[in-house]
XYZ file of N, CA, C and O in Angstrom:
364
model
N -11.415 5.281 19.506
C -10.228 4.485 19.793
C -9.984 4.522 21.292
O -10.075 5.554 21.919
N -9.652 3.405 21.848
C -9.435 3.340 23.287
C -7.952 3.437 23.624
O -7.079 3.312 22.771
N -7.701 3.655 24.878
C -6.360 3.761 25.411
C -5.580 2.464 25.171
O -6.127 1.376 25.316
N -4.319 2.589 24.788
C -3.488 1.399 24.624
C -3.141 0.837 25.994
O -2.706 1.568 26.884
N -3.325 -0.450 26.157
C -2.949 -1.157 27.378
C -2.113 -2.364 26.975
O -2.047 -2.718 25.787
N -1.504 -3.014 27.954
C -0.731 -4.228 27.659
C -1.613 -5.270 26.971
O -1.191 -5.937 26.045
N -2.843 -5.385 27.423
C -3.765 -6.374 26.856
C -4.101 -6.040 25.402
O -4.077 -6.918 24.540
N -4.379 -4.755 25.109
C -4.722 -4.397 23.734
C -3.523 -4.542 22.800
O -3.677 -5.014 21.673
N -2.343 -4.184 23.278
C -1.141 -4.338 22.437
C -0.888 -5.815 22.166
O -0.606 -6.208 21.033
N -1.007 -6.637 23.180
C -0.794 -8.075 23.028
C -1.800 -8.675 22.039
O -1.475 -9.582 21.280
N -3.024 -8.158 22.031
C -4.069 -8.740 21.189
C -4.060 -8.224 19.746
O -4.780 -8.763 18.908
N -3.271 -7.199 19.443
C -3.200 -6.693 18.070
C -2.615 -7.763 17.152
O -1.584 -8.362 17.460
N -3.280 -7.998 16.043
C -2.840 -9.015 15.092
C -2.569 -8.399 13.735
O -3.215 -7.436 13.332
N -1.635 -8.996 13.023
C -1.329 -8.599 11.651
C -2.461 -9.099 10.761
O -2.812 -10.270 10.796
N -3.043 -8.195 9.969
C -4.184 -8.582 9.142
C -3.911 -8.472 7.642
O -4.800 -8.188 6.861
N -2.678 -8.699 7.254
C -2.339 -8.679 5.837
C -1.608 -7.435 5.379
O -1.007 -7.437 4.314
N -1.696 -6.359 6.166
C -0.929 -5.167 5.816
C -0.544 -4.429 7.089
O -1.217 -4.517 8.117
N 0.552 -3.704 6.987
C 1.067 -2.952 8.136
C 0.061 -1.886 8.548
O -0.557 -1.248 7.701
N -0.108 -1.703 9.846
C -1.000 -0.649 10.336
C -0.425 -0.070 11.619
O 0.376 -0.706 12.301
N -0.862 1.135 11.942
C -0.428 1.811 13.157
C -1.658 2.143 13.985
O -2.624 2.699 13.468
N -1.595 1.802 15.264
C -2.677 2.097 16.198
C -2.139 3.135 17.170
O -1.156 2.889 17.875
N -2.780 4.323 17.189
C -2.323 5.411 18.041
C -3.055 5.425 19.372
O -4.202 5.009 19.467
N -2.365 5.910 20.387
C -2.912 6.039 21.732
C -3.449 7.459 21.905
O -2.681 8.423 21.815
N -4.749 7.625 22.158
C -5.302 8.971 22.274
C -4.850 9.736 23.519
O -4.991 10.945 23.584
N -4.267 9.037 24.487
C -3.841 9.718 25.715
C -2.494 10.420 25.582
O -2.145 11.254 26.415
N -1.702 10.087 24.540
C -0.395 10.703 24.337
C -0.231 10.995 22.847
O -0.125 10.072 22.032
N -0.236 12.250 22.501
C -0.220 12.668 21.094
C 0.959 12.071 20.334
O 2.114 12.191 20.752
N 0.658 11.408 19.221
C 1.688 10.879 18.340
C 2.251 9.532 18.733
O 3.017 8.935 17.987
N 1.880 9.001 19.889
C 2.417 7.727 20.352
C 1.530 6.590 19.863
O 0.311 6.673 19.928
N 2.163 5.531 19.365
C 1.381 4.395 18.901
C 2.230 3.156 18.745
O 3.424 3.146 19.044
N 1.577 2.117 18.275
C 2.266 0.858 18.011
C 2.002 0.479 16.559
O 0.880 0.533 16.080
N 3.078 0.160 15.856
C 3.000 -0.248 14.459
C 3.031 -1.775 14.416
O 3.933 -2.399 14.974
N 2.042 -2.353 13.774
C 1.909 -3.803 13.704
C 2.231 -4.250 12.289
O 1.629 -3.780 11.331
N 3.213 -5.149 12.166
C 3.493 -5.730 10.862
C 3.599 -7.241 11.003
O 3.322 -7.791 12.062
N 4.005 -7.901 9.963
C 3.984 -9.356 9.927
C 4.867 -10.009 10.988
O 4.508 -11.032 11.546
N 6.005 -9.400 11.289
C 6.957 -10.052 12.186
C 7.077 -9.424 13.565
O 7.668 -10.029 14.453
N 6.566 -8.204 13.752
C 6.762 -7.563 15.054
C 5.726 -6.478 15.319
O 4.969 -6.086 14.431
N 5.763 -5.994 16.546
C 4.996 -4.825 16.968
C 6.020 -3.830 17.498
O 6.809 -4.159 18.374
N 6.021 -2.634 16.938
C 7.030 -1.637 17.272
C 6.369 -0.369 17.777
O 5.433 0.138 17.157
N 6.868 0.152 18.906
C 6.367 1.417 19.436
C 6.990 2.556 18.657
O 8.207 2.555 18.410
N 6.163 3.529 18.270
C 6.662 4.670 17.513
C 6.118 5.964 18.104
O 5.172 5.957 18.883
N 6.755 7.056 17.712
C 6.298 8.385 18.078
C 6.370 9.250 16.831
O 7.405 9.297 16.165
N 5.266 9.890 16.486
C 5.214 10.806 15.353
C 5.116 12.205 15.932
O 4.204 12.503 16.696
N 6.096 13.054 15.594
C 6.113 14.391 16.186
C 6.606 15.421 15.193
O 7.223 15.086 14.186
N 6.346 16.657 15.513
C 6.863 17.772 14.732
C 5.998 18.138 13.548
O 5.080 17.424 13.165
N 6.334 19.274 12.991
C 5.594 19.817 11.863
C 5.657 18.889 10.643
O 4.701 18.761 9.895
N 6.783 18.240 10.467
C 6.975 17.353 9.318
C 6.570 15.914 9.600
O 6.836 15.027 8.802
N 5.940 15.702 10.756
C 5.455 14.370 11.155
C 6.580 13.327 11.131
O 6.456 12.249 10.568
N 7.695 13.666 11.737
C 8.847 12.781 11.794
C 8.537 11.589 12.687
O 8.084 11.742 13.816
N 8.796 10.385 12.189
C 8.530 9.161 12.944
C 9.813 8.688 13.631
O 10.857 8.576 13.007
N 9.710 8.430 14.927
C 10.831 7.932 15.717
C 10.479 6.554 16.255
O 9.421 6.373 16.853
N 11.345 5.578 16.034
C 11.131 4.245 16.579
C 11.629 4.227 18.013
O 12.762 4.609 18.289
N 10.783 3.774 18.918
C 11.137 3.725 20.327
C 11.664 2.348 20.700
O 12.643 2.234 21.424
N 11.046 1.303 20.212
C 11.502 -0.049 20.510
C 10.440 -1.076 20.163
O 9.299 -0.738 19.853
N 10.826 -2.346 20.234
C 9.915 -3.433 19.899
C 9.187 -3.942 21.135
O 9.784 -4.093 22.202
N 7.896 -4.231 20.948
C 7.101 -4.823 22.011
C 7.665 -6.210 22.310
O 7.971 -6.974 21.412
N 7.828 -6.514 23.563
C 8.448 -7.769 23.982
C 9.852 -7.518 24.514
O 10.290 -8.159 25.460
N 10.532 -6.562 23.908
C 11.850 -6.159 24.399
C 11.669 -5.047 25.428
O 12.336 -5.034 26.458
N 10.774 -4.114 25.132
C 10.403 -3.100 26.115
C 8.895 -3.173 26.339
O 8.148 -3.623 25.472
N 8.470 -2.743 27.488
C 7.049 -2.779 27.821
C 6.363 -1.514 27.326
O 7.015 -0.531 26.969
N 5.061 -1.546 27.361
C 4.271 -0.378 26.988
C 4.592 0.801 27.904
O 4.745 1.930 27.447
N 4.716 0.553 29.201
C 5.022 1.624 30.155
C 6.384 2.254 29.865
O 6.534 3.483 29.912
N 7.379 1.432 29.555
C 8.709 1.952 29.224
C 8.663 2.769 27.933
O 9.297 3.825 27.835
N 7.905 2.303 26.958
C 7.793 3.021 25.683
C 7.090 4.357 25.877
O 7.490 5.365 25.297
N 6.046 4.383 26.704
C 5.330 5.635 26.976
C 6.247 6.645 27.665
O 6.248 7.826 27.330
N 7.041 6.178 28.627
C 7.981 7.045 29.334
C 9.009 7.617 28.360
O 9.303 8.818 28.379
N 9.548 6.782 27.496
C 10.533 7.230 26.505
C 9.909 8.237 25.534
O 10.527 9.237 25.172
N 8.654 8.003 25.128
C 7.964 8.928 24.229
C 7.795 10.295 24.878
O 7.991 11.328 24.229
N 7.463 10.312 26.162
C 7.318 11.583 26.879
C 8.651 12.316 26.959
O 8.708 13.539 26.826
N 9.749 11.577 27.156
C 11.081 12.181 27.199
C 11.427 12.799 25.835
O 11.956 13.908 25.760
N 11.125 12.084 24.761
C 11.418 12.584 23.416
C 10.596 13.833 23.132
O 11.111 14.825 22.607
N 9.320 13.806 23.484
C 8.467 14.973 23.273
C 8.971 16.179 24.065
O 8.947 17.303 23.568
N 9.447 15.947 25.290
C 9.974 17.036 26.103
C 11.223 17.636 25.454
O 11.405 18.858 25.461
N 12.080 16.803 24.878
C 13.274 17.295 24.198
C 12.903 18.112 22.960
O 13.513 19.140 22.683
N 11.902 17.663 22.224
C 11.480 18.372 21.016
C 10.937 19.747 21.379
O 11.249 20.743 20.728
N 10.151 19.813 22.430
C 9.568 21.087 22.853
C 10.638 22.025 23.393
O 10.626 23.225 23.115
N 11.583 21.482 24.159
C 12.600 22.309 24.798
C 13.743 22.700 23.858
O 14.463 23.652 24.133
N 13.902 21.976 22.775
C 15.030 22.220 21.871
C 14.869 23.558 21.166
O 13.783 23.936 20.771
N 15.968 24.269 20.999
C 15.895 25.505 20.217
C 15.586 25.163 18.764
O 15.740 24.031 18.333
N 15.189 26.123 18.039
C 14.774 25.921 16.647
C 15.973 25.785 15.701
O 15.970 26.320 14.608
N 17.000 25.047 16.106
C 18.194 24.905 15.279
C 17.967 24.006 14.075
O 18.722 24.044 13.125
N 16.913 23.202 14.100
C 16.668 22.285 12.999
C 15.920 22.942 11.849
O 15.812 22.384 10.785
N 15.428 24.129 12.079
C 14.675 24.844 11.063
C 15.634 25.454 10.049
O 16.597 26.108 10.415
N 15.390 25.201 8.781
C 16.228 25.797 7.740
C 15.905 27.275 7.624
O 14.739 27.652 7.610
N 16.923 28.117 7.504
C 16.642 29.550 7.339
C 15.986 29.805 5.993
O 16.318 29.170 4.992
N 15.059 30.727 5.994
C 14.387 31.090 4.752
C 15.288 32.008 3.945
O 15.962 32.877 4.503
N 15.288 31.831 2.641
C 16.116 32.730 1.823
C 15.536 34.148 1.880
O 14.330 34.332 1.989
N 16.417 35.116 1.822
C 15.991 36.512 1.855
C 15.212 36.849 0.595
O 15.552 36.407 -0.513
N 14.155 37.608 0.779
C 13.354 38.017 -0.376
C 14.039 39.180 -1.079
O 14.530 40.092 -0.443
N 14.049 39.096 -2.380
C 14.628 40.176 -3.168
C 13.495 40.970 -3.800
O 12.557 40.418 -4.352
N 13.599 42.279 -3.697
C 12.570 43.150 -4.254
C 13.056 43.834 -5.494
O 14.126 44.144 -5.741
């Protein structure tokens, strides 16, 4: 898979079913192609949580990549407050 560029994103076509094309240069970042739009997404975390960044045409690839890096930085820097505590083991 090659690096996502403006040209490759523009040339992506809907082929009958929704698909996601990931960018190998930024982990979890990709563009989801469906019948009506192309949407930039970021998949991150242990549970593979998907975050929508924005639609192609409204934001550029460069803006989406910058936003994805900001989101990834927040995820890494955030304390583990989102983790559910494990129940205590009873013996």
